[in-house]
mmCIF file with all atom_site columns, N, CA and C in Angstrom:
data_model
loop_
_atom_site.group_PDB
_atom_site.id
_atom_site.type_symbol
_atom_site.label_atom_id
_atom_site.label_alt_id
_atom_site.label_comp_id
_atom_site.label_asym_id
_atom_site.label_entity_id
_atom_site.label_seq_id
_atom_site.pdbx_PDB_ins_code
_atom_site.Cartn_x
_atom_site.Cartn_y
_atom_site.Cartn_z
_atom_site.occupancy
_atom_site.B_iso_or_equiv
_atom_site.pdbx_formal_charge
_atom_site.auth_seq_id
_atom_site.auth_comp_id
_atom_site.auth_asym_id
_atom_site.auth_atom_id
_atom_site.pdbx_PDB_model_num
ATOM 1   N N  . MET A 1 1  ? -51.081 -185.363 -147.354 1.00 0.00 ? 200 MET A N  1
ATOM 2   C CA . MET A 1 1  ? -50.308 -184.200 -146.916 1.00 0.00 ? 200 MET A CA 1
ATOM 3   C C  . MET A 1 1  ? -49.149 -184.021 -147.718 1.00 0.00 ? 200 MET A C  1
ATOM 4   N N  . PRO A 1 2  ? -48.875 -182.830 -148.273 1.00 0.00 ? 201 PRO A N  1
ATOM 5   C CA . PRO A 1 2  ? -47.639 -182.549 -149.098 1.00 0.00 ? 201 PRO A CA 1
ATOM 6   C C  . PRO A 1 2  ? -46.419 -182.710 -148.258 1.00 0.00 ? 201 PRO A C  1
ATOM 7   N N  . GLU A 1 3  ? -45.367 -183.080 -148.831 1.00 0.00 ? 202 GLU A N  1
ATOM 8   C CA . GLU A 1 3  ? -44.037 -183.205 -148.137 1.00 0.00 ? 202 GLU A CA 1
ATOM 9   C C  . GLU A 1 3  ? -43.312 -181.864 -148.134 1.00 0.00 ? 202 GLU A C  1
ATOM 10  N N  . SER A 1 4  ? -42.685 -181.467 -147.131 1.00 0.00 ? 203 SER A N  1
ATOM 11  C CA . SER A 1 4  ? -41.860 -180.347 -147.200 1.00 0.00 ? 203 SER A CA 1
ATOM 12  C C  . SER A 1 4  ? -40.467 -180.402 -147.782 1.00 0.00 ? 203 SER A C  1
ATOM 13  N N  . THR A 1 5  ? -39.992 -181.754 -147.810 1.00 0.00 ? 204 THR A N  1
ATOM 14  C CA . THR A 1 5  ? -38.671 -181.843 -148.442 1.00 0.00 ? 204 THR A CA 1
ATOM 15  C C  . THR A 1 5  ? -38.796 -182.287 -150.118 1.00 0.00 ? 204 THR A C  1
ATOM 16  N N  . PRO A 1 6  ? -37.877 -181.974 -150.788 1.00 0.00 ? 205 PRO A N  1
ATOM 17  C CA . PRO A 1 6  ? -37.982 -182.330 -152.225 1.00 0.00 ? 205 PRO A CA 1
ATOM 18  C C  . PRO A 1 6  ? -37.763 -183.777 -152.339 1.00 0.00 ? 205 PRO A C  1
ATOM 19  N N  . GLY A 1 7  ? -38.539 -184.286 -153.403 1.00 0.00 ? 206 GLY A N  1
ATOM 20  C CA . GLY A 1 7  ? -38.439 -185.772 -153.673 1.00 0.00 ? 206 GLY A CA 1
ATOM 21  C C  . GLY A 1 7  ? -37.169 -186.068 -154.401 1.00 0.00 ? 206 GLY A C  1
ATOM 22  N N  . PRO A 1 8  ? -36.955 -187.392 -154.627 1.00 0.00 ? 207 PRO A N  1
ATOM 23  C CA . PRO A 1 8  ? -35.666 -187.858 -155.264 1.00 0.00 ? 207 PRO A CA 1
ATOM 24  C C  . PRO A 1 8  ? -35.532 -187.319 -156.665 1.00 0.00 ? 207 PRO A C  1
ATOM 25  N N  . GLU A 1 9  ? -36.694 -186.773 -157.338 1.00 0.00 ? 208 GLU A N  1
ATOM 26  C CA . GLU A 1 9  ? -36.365 -186.267 -158.591 1.00 0.00 ? 208 GLU A CA 1
ATOM 27  C C  . GLU A 1 9  ? -35.594 -184.927 -158.562 1.00 0.00 ? 208 GLU A C  1
ATOM 28  N N  . MET A 1 10 ? -35.457 -184.181 -157.400 1.00 0.00 ? 209 MET A N  1
ATOM 29  C CA . MET A 1 10 ? -34.888 -182.968 -157.269 1.00 0.00 ? 209 MET A CA 1
ATOM 30  C C  . MET A 1 10 ? -33.440 -183.060 -156.730 1.00 0.00 ? 209 MET A C  1
ATOM 31  N N  . TRP A 1 11 ? -33.015 -184.336 -156.272 1.00 0.00 ? 210 TRP A N  1
ATOM 32  C CA . TRP A 1 11 ? -31.669 -184.421 -155.838 1.00 0.00 ? 210 TRP A CA 1
ATOM 33  C C  . TRP A 1 11 ? -30.538 -184.142 -156.640 1.00 0.00 ? 210 TRP A C  1
ATOM 34  N N  . PRO A 1 12 ? -30.565 -184.385 -158.017 1.00 0.00 ? 211 PRO A N  1
ATOM 35  C CA . PRO A 1 12 ? -29.441 -184.144 -158.819 1.00 0.00 ? 211 PRO A CA 1
ATOM 36  C C  . PRO A 1 12 ? -29.269 -182.676 -158.899 1.00 0.00 ? 211 PRO A C  1
ATOM 37  N N  . PHE A 1 13 ? -30.219 -181.772 -158.717 1.00 0.00 ? 212 PHE A N  1
ATOM 38  C CA . PHE A 1 13 ? -30.218 -180.326 -158.904 1.00 0.00 ? 212 PHE A CA 1
ATOM 39  C C  . PHE A 1 13 ? -29.574 -179.675 -157.540 1.00 0.00 ? 212 PHE A C  1
ATOM 40  N N  . GLY A 1 14 ? -29.490 -180.423 -156.487 1.00 0.00 ? 213 GLY A N  1
ATOM 41  C CA . GLY A 1 14 ? -28.941 -179.894 -155.192 1.00 0.00 ? 213 GLY A CA 1
ATOM 42  C C  . GLY A 1 14 ? -27.481 -179.300 -155.329 1.00 0.00 ? 213 GLY A C  1
ATOM 43  N N  . PRO A 1 15 ? -26.547 -180.135 -155.864 1.00 0.00 ? 214 PRO A N  1
ATOM 44  C CA . PRO A 1 15 ? -25.162 -179.590 -156.044 1.00 0.00 ? 214 PRO A CA 1
ATOM 45  C C  . PRO A 1 15 ? -25.135 -178.415 -157.027 1.00 0.00 ? 214 PRO A C  1
ATOM 46  N N  . PHE A 1 16 ? -25.967 -178.532 -158.050 1.00 0.00 ? 215 PHE A N  1
ATOM 47  C CA . PHE A 1 16 ? -25.935 -177.482 -159.127 1.00 0.00 ? 215 PHE A CA 1
ATOM 48  C C  . PHE A 1 16 ? -26.311 -176.065 -158.435 1.00 0.00 ? 215 PHE A C  1
ATOM 49  N N  . VAL A 1 17 ? -27.429 -176.230 -157.597 1.00 0.00 ? 216 VAL A N  1
ATOM 50  C CA . VAL A 1 17 ? -27.850 -174.977 -157.000 1.00 0.00 ? 216 VAL A CA 1
ATOM 51  C C  . VAL A 1 17 ? -26.888 -174.428 -156.007 1.00 0.00 ? 216 VAL A C  1
ATOM 52  N N  . MET A 1 18 ? -26.147 -175.287 -155.404 1.00 0.00 ? 217 MET A N  1
ATOM 53  C CA . MET A 1 18 ? -25.175 -174.904 -154.295 1.00 0.00 ? 217 MET A CA 1
ATOM 54  C C  . MET A 1 18 ? -23.914 -174.156 -155.067 1.00 0.00 ? 217 MET A C  1
ATOM 55  N N  . ILE A 1 19 ? -23.582 -174.695 -156.172 1.00 0.00 ? 218 ILE A N  1
ATOM 56  C CA . ILE A 1 19 ? -22.547 -173.994 -157.030 1.00 0.00 ? 218 ILE A CA 1
ATOM 57  C C  . ILE A 1 19 ? -22.972 -172.722 -157.590 1.00 0.00 ? 218 ILE A C  1
ATOM 58  N N  . ILE A 1 20 ? -24.176 -172.625 -158.003 1.00 0.00 ? 219 ILE A N  1
ATOM 59  C CA . ILE A 1 20 ? -24.704 -171.388 -158.467 1.00 0.00 ? 219 ILE A CA 1
ATOM 60  C C  . ILE A 1 20 ? -24.866 -170.271 -157.308 1.00 0.00 ? 219 ILE A C  1
ATOM 61  N N  . MET A 1 21 ? -25.126 -170.681 -156.170 1.00 0.00 ? 220 MET A N  1
ATOM 62  C CA . MET A 1 21 ? -25.307 -169.740 -155.047 1.00 0.00 ? 220 MET A CA 1
ATOM 63  C C  . MET A 1 21 ? -23.859 -169.386 -154.600 1.00 0.00 ? 220 MET A C  1
ATOM 64  N N  . ALA A 1 22 ? -22.937 -170.387 -154.641 1.00 0.00 ? 221 ALA A N  1
ATOM 65  C CA . ALA A 1 22 ? -21.597 -169.921 -154.265 1.00 0.00 ? 221 ALA A CA 1
ATOM 66  C C  . ALA A 1 22 ? -21.031 -168.961 -155.217 1.00 0.00 ? 221 ALA A C  1
ATOM 67  N N  . VAL A 1 23 ? -21.220 -169.055 -156.520 1.00 0.00 ? 222 VAL A N  1
ATOM 68  C CA . VAL A 1 23 ? -20.743 -168.041 -157.413 1.00 0.00 ? 222 VAL A CA 1
ATOM 69  C C  . VAL A 1 23 ? -21.348 -166.690 -157.249 1.00 0.00 ? 222 VAL A C  1
ATOM 70  N N  . VAL A 1 24 ? -22.623 -166.831 -156.895 1.00 0.00 ? 223 VAL A N  1
ATOM 71  C CA . VAL A 1 24 ? -23.403 -165.566 -156.684 1.00 0.00 ? 223 VAL A CA 1
ATOM 72  C C  . VAL A 1 24 ? -22.873 -164.831 -155.510 1.00 0.00 ? 223 VAL A C  1
ATOM 73  N N  . ILE A 1 25 ? -22.372 -165.464 -154.506 1.00 0.00 ? 224 ILE A N  1
ATOM 74  C CA . ILE A 1 25 ? -21.820 -164.862 -153.267 1.00 0.00 ? 224 ILE A CA 1
ATOM 75  C C  . ILE A 1 25 ? -20.392 -164.474 -153.487 1.00 0.00 ? 224 ILE A C  1
ATOM 76  N N  . ILE A 1 26 ? -19.592 -165.427 -154.110 1.00 0.00 ? 225 ILE A N  1
ATOM 77  C CA . ILE A 1 26 ? -18.160 -165.126 -154.333 1.00 0.00 ? 225 ILE A CA 1
ATOM 78  C C  . ILE A 1 26 ? -17.728 -164.033 -155.308 1.00 0.00 ? 225 ILE A C  1
ATOM 79  N N  . LEU A 1 27 ? -18.566 -164.113 -156.364 1.00 0.00 ? 226 LEU A N  1
ATOM 80  C CA . LEU A 1 27 ? -18.119 -163.133 -157.487 1.00 0.00 ? 226 LEU A CA 1
ATOM 81  C C  . LEU A 1 27 ? -18.032 -161.524 -157.031 1.00 0.00 ? 226 LEU A C  1
ATOM 82  N N  . PRO A 1 28 ? -19.177 -161.096 -156.374 1.00 0.00 ? 227 PRO A N  1
ATOM 83  C CA . PRO A 1 28 ? -18.979 -159.665 -155.941 1.00 0.00 ? 227 PRO A CA 1
ATOM 84  C C  . PRO A 1 28 ? -17.820 -159.408 -155.002 1.00 0.00 ? 227 PRO A C  1
ATOM 85  N N  . PHE A 1 29 ? -17.573 -160.307 -154.098 1.00 0.00 ? 228 PHE A N  1
ATOM 86  C CA . PHE A 1 29 ? -16.626 -160.159 -153.046 1.00 0.00 ? 228 PHE A CA 1
ATOM 87  C C  . PHE A 1 29 ? -15.133 -160.332 -153.664 1.00 0.00 ? 228 PHE A C  1
ATOM 88  N N  . TRP A 1 30 ? -15.063 -161.084 -154.729 1.00 0.00 ? 229 TRP A N  1
ATOM 89  C CA . TRP A 1 30 ? -13.830 -161.275 -155.564 1.00 0.00 ? 229 TRP A CA 1
ATOM 90  C C  . TRP A 1 30 ? -13.404 -159.857 -155.986 1.00 0.00 ? 229 TRP A C  1
ATOM 91  N N  . PHE A 1 31 ? -14.281 -159.063 -156.543 1.00 0.00 ? 230 PHE A N  1
ATOM 92  C CA . PHE A 1 31 ? -14.039 -157.606 -156.985 1.00 0.00 ? 230 PHE A CA 1
ATOM 93  C C  . PHE A 1 31 ? -13.826 -156.665 -155.884 1.00 0.00 ? 230 PHE A C  1
ATOM 94  N N  . ILE A 1 32 ? -14.580 -156.907 -154.681 1.00 0.00 ? 231 ILE A N  1
ATOM 95  C CA . ILE A 1 32 ? -14.417 -155.931 -153.592 1.00 0.00 ? 231 ILE A CA 1
ATOM 96  C C  . ILE A 1 32 ? -13.207 -156.070 -152.981 1.00 0.00 ? 231 ILE A C  1
ATOM 97  N N  . PHE A 1 33 ? -12.746 -157.311 -152.724 1.00 0.00 ? 232 PHE A N  1
ATOM 98  C CA . PHE A 1 33 ? -11.386 -157.484 -152.153 1.00 0.00 ? 232 PHE A CA 1
ATOM 99  C C  . PHE A 1 33 ? -10.288 -157.052 -153.170 1.00 0.00 ? 232 PHE A C  1
ATOM 100 N N  . SER A 1 34 ? -10.444 -157.216 -154.326 1.00 0.00 ? 233 SER A N  1
ATOM 101 C CA . SER A 1 34 ? -9.383  -156.818 -155.284 1.00 0.00 ? 233 SER A CA 1
ATOM 102 C C  . SER A 1 34 ? -9.347  -155.210 -155.223 1.00 0.00 ? 233 SER A C  1
ATOM 103 N N  . LYS A 1 35 ? -10.466 -154.417 -155.306 1.00 0.00 ? 234 LYS A N  1
ATOM 104 C CA . LYS A 1 35 ? -10.367 -153.035 -155.206 1.00 0.00 ? 234 LYS A CA 1
ATOM 105 C C  . LYS A 1 35 ? -10.019 -152.497 -153.826 1.00 0.00 ? 234 LYS A C  1
ATOM 106 N N  . ALA A 1 36 ? -10.248 -153.333 -152.789 1.00 0.00 ? 235 ALA A N  1
ATOM 107 C CA . ALA A 1 36 ? -9.707  -152.801 -151.472 1.00 0.00 ? 235 ALA A CA 1
ATOM 108 C C  . ALA A 1 36 ? -8.297  -153.059 -151.259 1.00 0.00 ? 235 ALA A C  1
ATOM 109 N N  . GLY A 1 37 ? -7.546  -153.871 -152.171 1.00 0.00 ? 236 GLY A N  1
ATOM 110 C CA . GLY A 1 37 ? -6.128  -154.094 -152.013 1.00 0.00 ? 236 GLY A CA 1
ATOM 111 C C  . GLY A 1 37 ? -5.776  -155.402 -151.339 1.00 0.00 ? 236 GLY A C  1
ATOM 112 N N  . TYR A 1 38 ? -6.872  -156.180 -151.063 1.00 0.00 ? 237 TYR A N  1
ATOM 113 C CA . TYR A 1 38 ? -6.534  -157.541 -150.431 1.00 0.00 ? 237 TYR A CA 1
ATOM 114 C C  . TYR A 1 38 ? -6.502  -158.581 -151.483 1.00 0.00 ? 237 TYR A C  1
ATOM 115 N N  . SER A 1 39 ? -6.144  -159.754 -151.004 1.00 0.00 ? 238 SER A N  1
ATOM 116 C CA . SER A 1 39 ? -6.125  -160.967 -151.990 1.00 0.00 ? 238 SER A CA 1
ATOM 117 C C  . SER A 1 39 ? -7.476  -161.333 -152.368 1.00 0.00 ? 238 SER A C  1
ATOM 118 N N  . LYS A 1 40 ? -7.698  -161.466 -153.722 1.00 0.00 ? 239 LYS A N  1
ATOM 119 C CA . LYS A 1 40 ? -8.998  -162.001 -154.264 1.00 0.00 ? 239 LYS A CA 1
ATOM 120 C C  . LYS A 1 40 ? -9.552  -163.285 -153.604 1.00 0.00 ? 239 LYS A C  1
ATOM 121 N N  . TRP A 1 41 ? -8.454  -164.084 -153.296 1.00 0.00 ? 240 TRP A N  1
ATOM 122 C CA . TRP A 1 41 ? -8.889  -165.385 -152.782 1.00 0.00 ? 240 TRP A CA 1
ATOM 123 C C  . TRP A 1 41 ? -9.599  -165.351 -151.344 1.00 0.00 ? 240 TRP A C  1
ATOM 124 N N  . LEU A 1 42 ? -9.554  -164.228 -150.720 1.00 0.00 ? 241 LEU A N  1
ATOM 125 C CA . LEU A 1 42 ? -10.252 -164.207 -149.409 1.00 0.00 ? 241 LEU A CA 1
ATOM 126 C C  . LEU A 1 42 ? -11.815 -164.221 -149.661 1.00 0.00 ? 241 LEU A C  1
ATOM 127 N N  . SER A 1 43 ? -12.216 -164.022 -150.931 1.00 0.00 ? 242 SER A N  1
ATOM 128 C CA . SER A 1 43 ? -13.617 -164.114 -151.316 1.00 0.00 ? 242 SER A CA 1
ATOM 129 C C  . SER A 1 43 ? -14.177 -165.526 -151.160 1.00 0.00 ? 242 SER A C  1
ATOM 130 N N  . LEU A 1 44 ? -13.281 -166.464 -151.278 1.00 0.00 ? 243 LEU A N  1
ATOM 131 C CA . LEU A 1 44 ? -13.716 -167.841 -151.069 1.00 0.00 ? 243 LEU A CA 1
ATOM 132 C C  . LEU A 1 44 ? -14.091 -168.262 -149.607 1.00 0.00 ? 243 LEU A C  1
ATOM 133 N N  . LEU A 1 45 ? -13.650 -167.391 -148.727 1.00 0.00 ? 244 LEU A N  1
ATOM 134 C CA . LEU A 1 45 ? -14.166 -167.453 -147.364 1.00 0.00 ? 244 LEU A CA 1
ATOM 135 C C  . LEU A 1 45 ? -15.498 -166.998 -147.119 1.00 0.00 ? 244 LEU A C  1
ATOM 136 N N  . MET A 1 46 ? -16.127 -166.377 -148.044 1.00 0.00 ? 245 MET A N  1
ATOM 137 C CA . MET A 1 46 ? -17.398 -165.750 -147.746 1.00 0.00 ? 245 MET A CA 1
ATOM 138 C C  . MET A 1 46 ? -18.558 -166.843 -147.673 1.00 0.00 ? 245 MET A C  1
ATOM 139 N N  . VAL A 1 47 ? -18.176 -168.034 -148.150 1.00 0.00 ? 246 VAL A N  1
ATOM 140 C CA . VAL A 1 47 ? -19.115 -169.275 -148.136 1.00 0.00 ? 246 VAL A CA 1
ATOM 141 C C  . VAL A 1 47 ? -19.110 -170.033 -146.917 1.00 0.00 ? 246 VAL A C  1
ATOM 142 N N  . VAL A 1 48 ? -18.040 -169.703 -145.936 1.00 0.00 ? 247 VAL A N  1
ATOM 143 C CA . VAL A 1 48 ? -17.901 -170.348 -144.722 1.00 0.00 ? 247 VAL A CA 1
ATOM 144 C C  . VAL A 1 48 ? -18.802 -169.665 -143.674 1.00 0.00 ? 247 VAL A C  1
ATOM 145 N N  . PRO A 1 49 ? -19.748 -170.297 -143.021 1.00 0.00 ? 248 PRO A N  1
ATOM 146 C CA . PRO A 1 49 ? -20.586 -169.631 -142.224 1.00 0.00 ? 248 PRO A CA 1
ATOM 147 C C  . PRO A 1 49 ? -20.329 -168.586 -141.177 1.00 0.00 ? 248 PRO A C  1
ATOM 148 N N  . VAL A 1 50 ? -19.419 -168.818 -140.280 1.00 0.00 ? 249 VAL A N  1
ATOM 149 C CA . VAL A 1 50 ? -19.140 -167.847 -139.315 1.00 0.00 ? 249 VAL A CA 1
ATOM 150 C C  . VAL A 1 50 ? -17.981 -166.883 -139.632 1.00 0.00 ? 249 VAL A C  1
ATOM 151 N N  . VAL A 1 51 ? -17.102 -167.534 -140.502 1.00 0.00 ? 250 VAL A N  1
ATOM 152 C CA . VAL A 1 51 ? -16.016 -166.704 -140.989 1.00 0.00 ? 250 VAL A CA 1
ATOM 153 C C  . VAL A 1 51 ? -16.512 -165.614 -141.974 1.00 0.00 ? 250 VAL A C  1
ATOM 154 N N  . ASN A 1 52 ? -17.620 -165.760 -142.654 1.00 0.00 ? 251 ASN A N  1
ATOM 155 C CA . ASN A 1 52 ? -18.039 -164.732 -143.555 1.00 0.00 ? 251 ASN A CA 1
ATOM 156 C C  . ASN A 1 52 ? -18.480 -163.458 -142.831 1.00 0.00 ? 251 ASN A C  1
ATOM 157 N N  . ILE A 1 53 ? -18.992 -163.603 -141.761 1.00 0.00 ? 252 ILE A N  1
ATOM 158 C CA . ILE A 1 53 ? -19.343 -162.376 -140.822 1.00 0.00 ? 252 ILE A CA 1
ATOM 159 C C  . ILE A 1 53 ? -18.174 -161.714 -140.260 1.00 0.00 ? 252 ILE A C  1
ATOM 160 N N  . ILE A 1 54 ? -17.149 -162.556 -139.826 1.00 0.00 ? 253 ILE A N  1
ATOM 161 C CA . ILE A 1 54 ? -15.926 -161.880 -139.192 1.00 0.00 ? 253 ILE A CA 1
ATOM 162 C C  . ILE A 1 54 ? -15.216 -161.097 -140.311 1.00 0.00 ? 253 ILE A C  1
ATOM 163 N N  . LEU A 1 55 ? -15.128 -161.767 -141.559 1.00 0.00 ? 254 LEU A N  1
ATOM 164 C CA . LEU A 1 55 ? -14.488 -161.122 -142.648 1.00 0.00 ? 254 LEU A CA 1
ATOM 165 C C  . LEU A 1 55 ? -15.199 -159.903 -143.197 1.00 0.00 ? 254 LEU A C  1
ATOM 166 N N  . LEU A 1 56 ? -16.460 -159.905 -143.085 1.00 0.00 ? 255 LEU A N  1
ATOM 167 C CA . LEU A 1 56 ? -17.240 -158.727 -143.493 1.00 0.00 ? 255 LEU A CA 1
ATOM 168 C C  . LEU A 1 56 ? -16.885 -157.613 -142.476 1.00 0.00 ? 255 LEU A C  1
ATOM 169 N N  . TYR A 1 57 ? -16.825 -157.817 -141.241 1.00 0.00 ? 256 TYR A N  1
ATOM 170 C CA . TYR A 1 57 ? -16.533 -156.813 -140.312 1.00 0.00 ? 256 TYR A CA 1
ATOM 171 C C  . TYR A 1 57 ? -15.067 -156.351 -140.397 1.00 0.00 ? 256 TYR A C  1
ATOM 172 N N  . PHE A 1 58 ? -14.128 -157.312 -140.767 1.00 0.00 ? 257 PHE A N  1
ATOM 173 C CA . PHE A 1 58 ? -12.763 -156.984 -140.979 1.00 0.00 ? 257 PHE A CA 1
ATOM 174 C C  . PHE A 1 58 ? -12.604 -155.941 -142.225 1.00 0.00 ? 257 PHE A C  1
ATOM 175 N N  . LEU A 1 59 ? -13.487 -156.352 -143.285 1.00 0.00 ? 258 LEU A N  1
ATOM 176 C CA . LEU A 1 59 ? -13.417 -155.402 -144.440 1.00 0.00 ? 258 LEU A CA 1
ATOM 177 C C  . LEU A 1 59 ? -13.998 -154.092 -144.216 1.00 0.00 ? 258 LEU A C  1
ATOM 178 N N  . ALA A 1 60 ? -14.974 -154.049 -143.497 1.00 0.00 ? 259 ALA A N  1
ATOM 179 C CA . ALA A 1 60 ? -15.728 -152.842 -143.120 1.00 0.00 ? 259 ALA A CA 1
ATOM 180 C C  . ALA A 1 60 ? -14.848 -151.825 -142.353 1.00 0.00 ? 259 ALA A C  1
ATOM 181 N N  . PHE A 1 61 ? -14.098 -152.356 -141.413 1.00 0.00 ? 260 PHE A N  1
ATOM 182 C CA . PHE A 1 61 ? -13.488 -151.469 -140.378 1.00 0.00 ? 260 PHE A CA 1
ATOM 183 C C  . PHE A 1 61 ? -12.014 -151.423 -140.523 1.00 0.00 ? 260 PHE A C  1
ATOM 184 N N  . SER A 1 62 ? -11.345 -152.065 -141.362 1.00 0.00 ? 261 SER A N  1
ATOM 185 C CA . SER A 1 62 ? -9.886  -152.005 -141.543 1.00 0.00 ? 261 SER A CA 1
ATOM 186 C C  . SER A 1 62 ? -9.522  -150.966 -142.606 1.00 0.00 ? 261 SER A C  1
ATOM 187 N N  . ASP A 1 63 ? -8.307  -150.560 -142.538 1.00 0.00 ? 262 ASP A N  1
ATOM 188 C CA . ASP A 1 63 ? -7.682  -149.648 -143.398 1.00 0.00 ? 262 ASP A CA 1
ATOM 189 C C  . ASP A 1 63 ? -7.355  -150.387 -144.613 1.00 0.00 ? 262 ASP A C  1
ATOM 190 N N  . TRP A 1 64 ? -7.907  -150.017 -145.871 1.00 0.00 ? 263 TRP A N  1
ATOM 191 C CA . TRP A 1 64 ? -7.659  -150.775 -147.025 1.00 0.00 ? 263 TRP A CA 1
ATOM 192 C C  . TRP A 1 64 ? -6.322  -150.362 -147.646 1.00 0.00 ? 263 TRP A C  1
ATOM 193 N N  . PRO A 1 65 ? -5.495  -151.385 -148.064 1.00 0.00 ? 264 PRO A N  1
ATOM 194 C CA . PRO A 1 65 ? -4.273  -151.143 -148.570 1.00 0.00 ? 264 PRO A CA 1
ATOM 195 C C  . PRO A 1 65 ? -4.347  -150.171 -149.853 1.00 0.00 ? 264 PRO A C  1
ATOM 196 N N  . SER A 1 66 ? -5.358  -150.404 -150.604 1.00 0.00 ? 265 SER A N  1
ATOM 197 C CA . SER A 1 66 ? -5.422  -149.539 -151.912 1.00 0.00 ? 265 SER A CA 1
ATOM 198 C C  . SER A 1 66 ? -5.589  -148.048 -151.549 1.00 0.00 ? 265 SER A C  1
ATOM 199 N N  . LEU A 1 67 ? -6.252  -147.840 -150.540 1.00 0.00 ? 266 LEU A N  1
ATOM 200 C CA . LEU A 1 67 ? -6.439  -146.413 -150.142 1.00 0.00 ? 266 LEU A CA 1
ATOM 201 C C  . LEU A 1 67 ? -5.234  -145.845 -149.440 1.00 0.00 ? 266 LEU A C  1
ATOM 202 N N  . ARG A 1 68 ? -4.599  -146.673 -148.743 1.00 0.00 ? 267 ARG A N  1
ATOM 203 C CA . ARG A 1 68 ? -3.322  -146.103 -148.170 1.00 0.00 ? 267 ARG A CA 1
ATOM 204 C C  . ARG A 1 68 ? -2.213  -145.683 -149.201 1.00 0.00 ? 267 ARG A C  1
ATOM 205 N N  . SER A 1 69 ? -2.129  -146.528 -150.224 1.00 0.00 ? 268 SER A N  1
ATOM 206 C CA . SER A 1 69 ? -1.205  -146.175 -151.330 1.00 0.00 ? 268 SER A CA 1
ATOM 207 C C  . SER A 1 69 ? -1.814  -144.908 -152.121 1.00 0.00 ? 268 SER A C  1
ATOM 208 N N  . ALA A 1 70 ? -2.952  -144.699 -152.138 1.00 0.00 ? 269 ALA A N  1
ATOM 209 C CA . ALA A 1 70 ? -3.590  -143.565 -152.985 1.00 0.00 ? 269 ALA A CA 1
ATOM 210 C C  . ALA A 1 70 ? -3.359  -142.315 -152.150 1.00 0.00 ? 269 ALA A C  1
ATOM 211 N N  . ASN A 1 71 ? -3.199  -142.431 -150.880 1.00 0.00 ? 270 ASN A N  1
ATOM 212 C CA . ASN A 1 71 ? -3.107  -141.131 -150.147 1.00 0.00 ? 270 ASN A CA 1
ATOM 213 C C  . ASN A 1 71 ? -1.709  -140.653 -149.983 1.00 0.00 ? 270 ASN A C  1
ATOM 214 N N  . LYS A 1 72 ? -0.844  -141.438 -150.268 1.00 0.00 ? 271 LYS A N  1
ATOM 215 C CA . LYS A 1 72 ? 0.601   -141.118 -150.242 1.00 0.00 ? 271 LYS A CA 1
ATOM 216 C C  . LYS A 1 72 ? 1.207   -140.387 -151.362 1.00 0.00 ? 271 LYS A C  1
#
């Protein structure tokens, strides 16, 4: 019966895959937060499980500082 978990030969790639996935998630939000007028560093919170949902709703429904300054 085949195992569902990877064997010991795959363990060294685990951290590498996690770093790649974090970059894939963080990079677009880095630019989104920058264009919205918020700190780019908020994008690092997108890899935190429950905080990312809260932050996504905050980003969707808040008044963006960049748009406030453009309308004045």
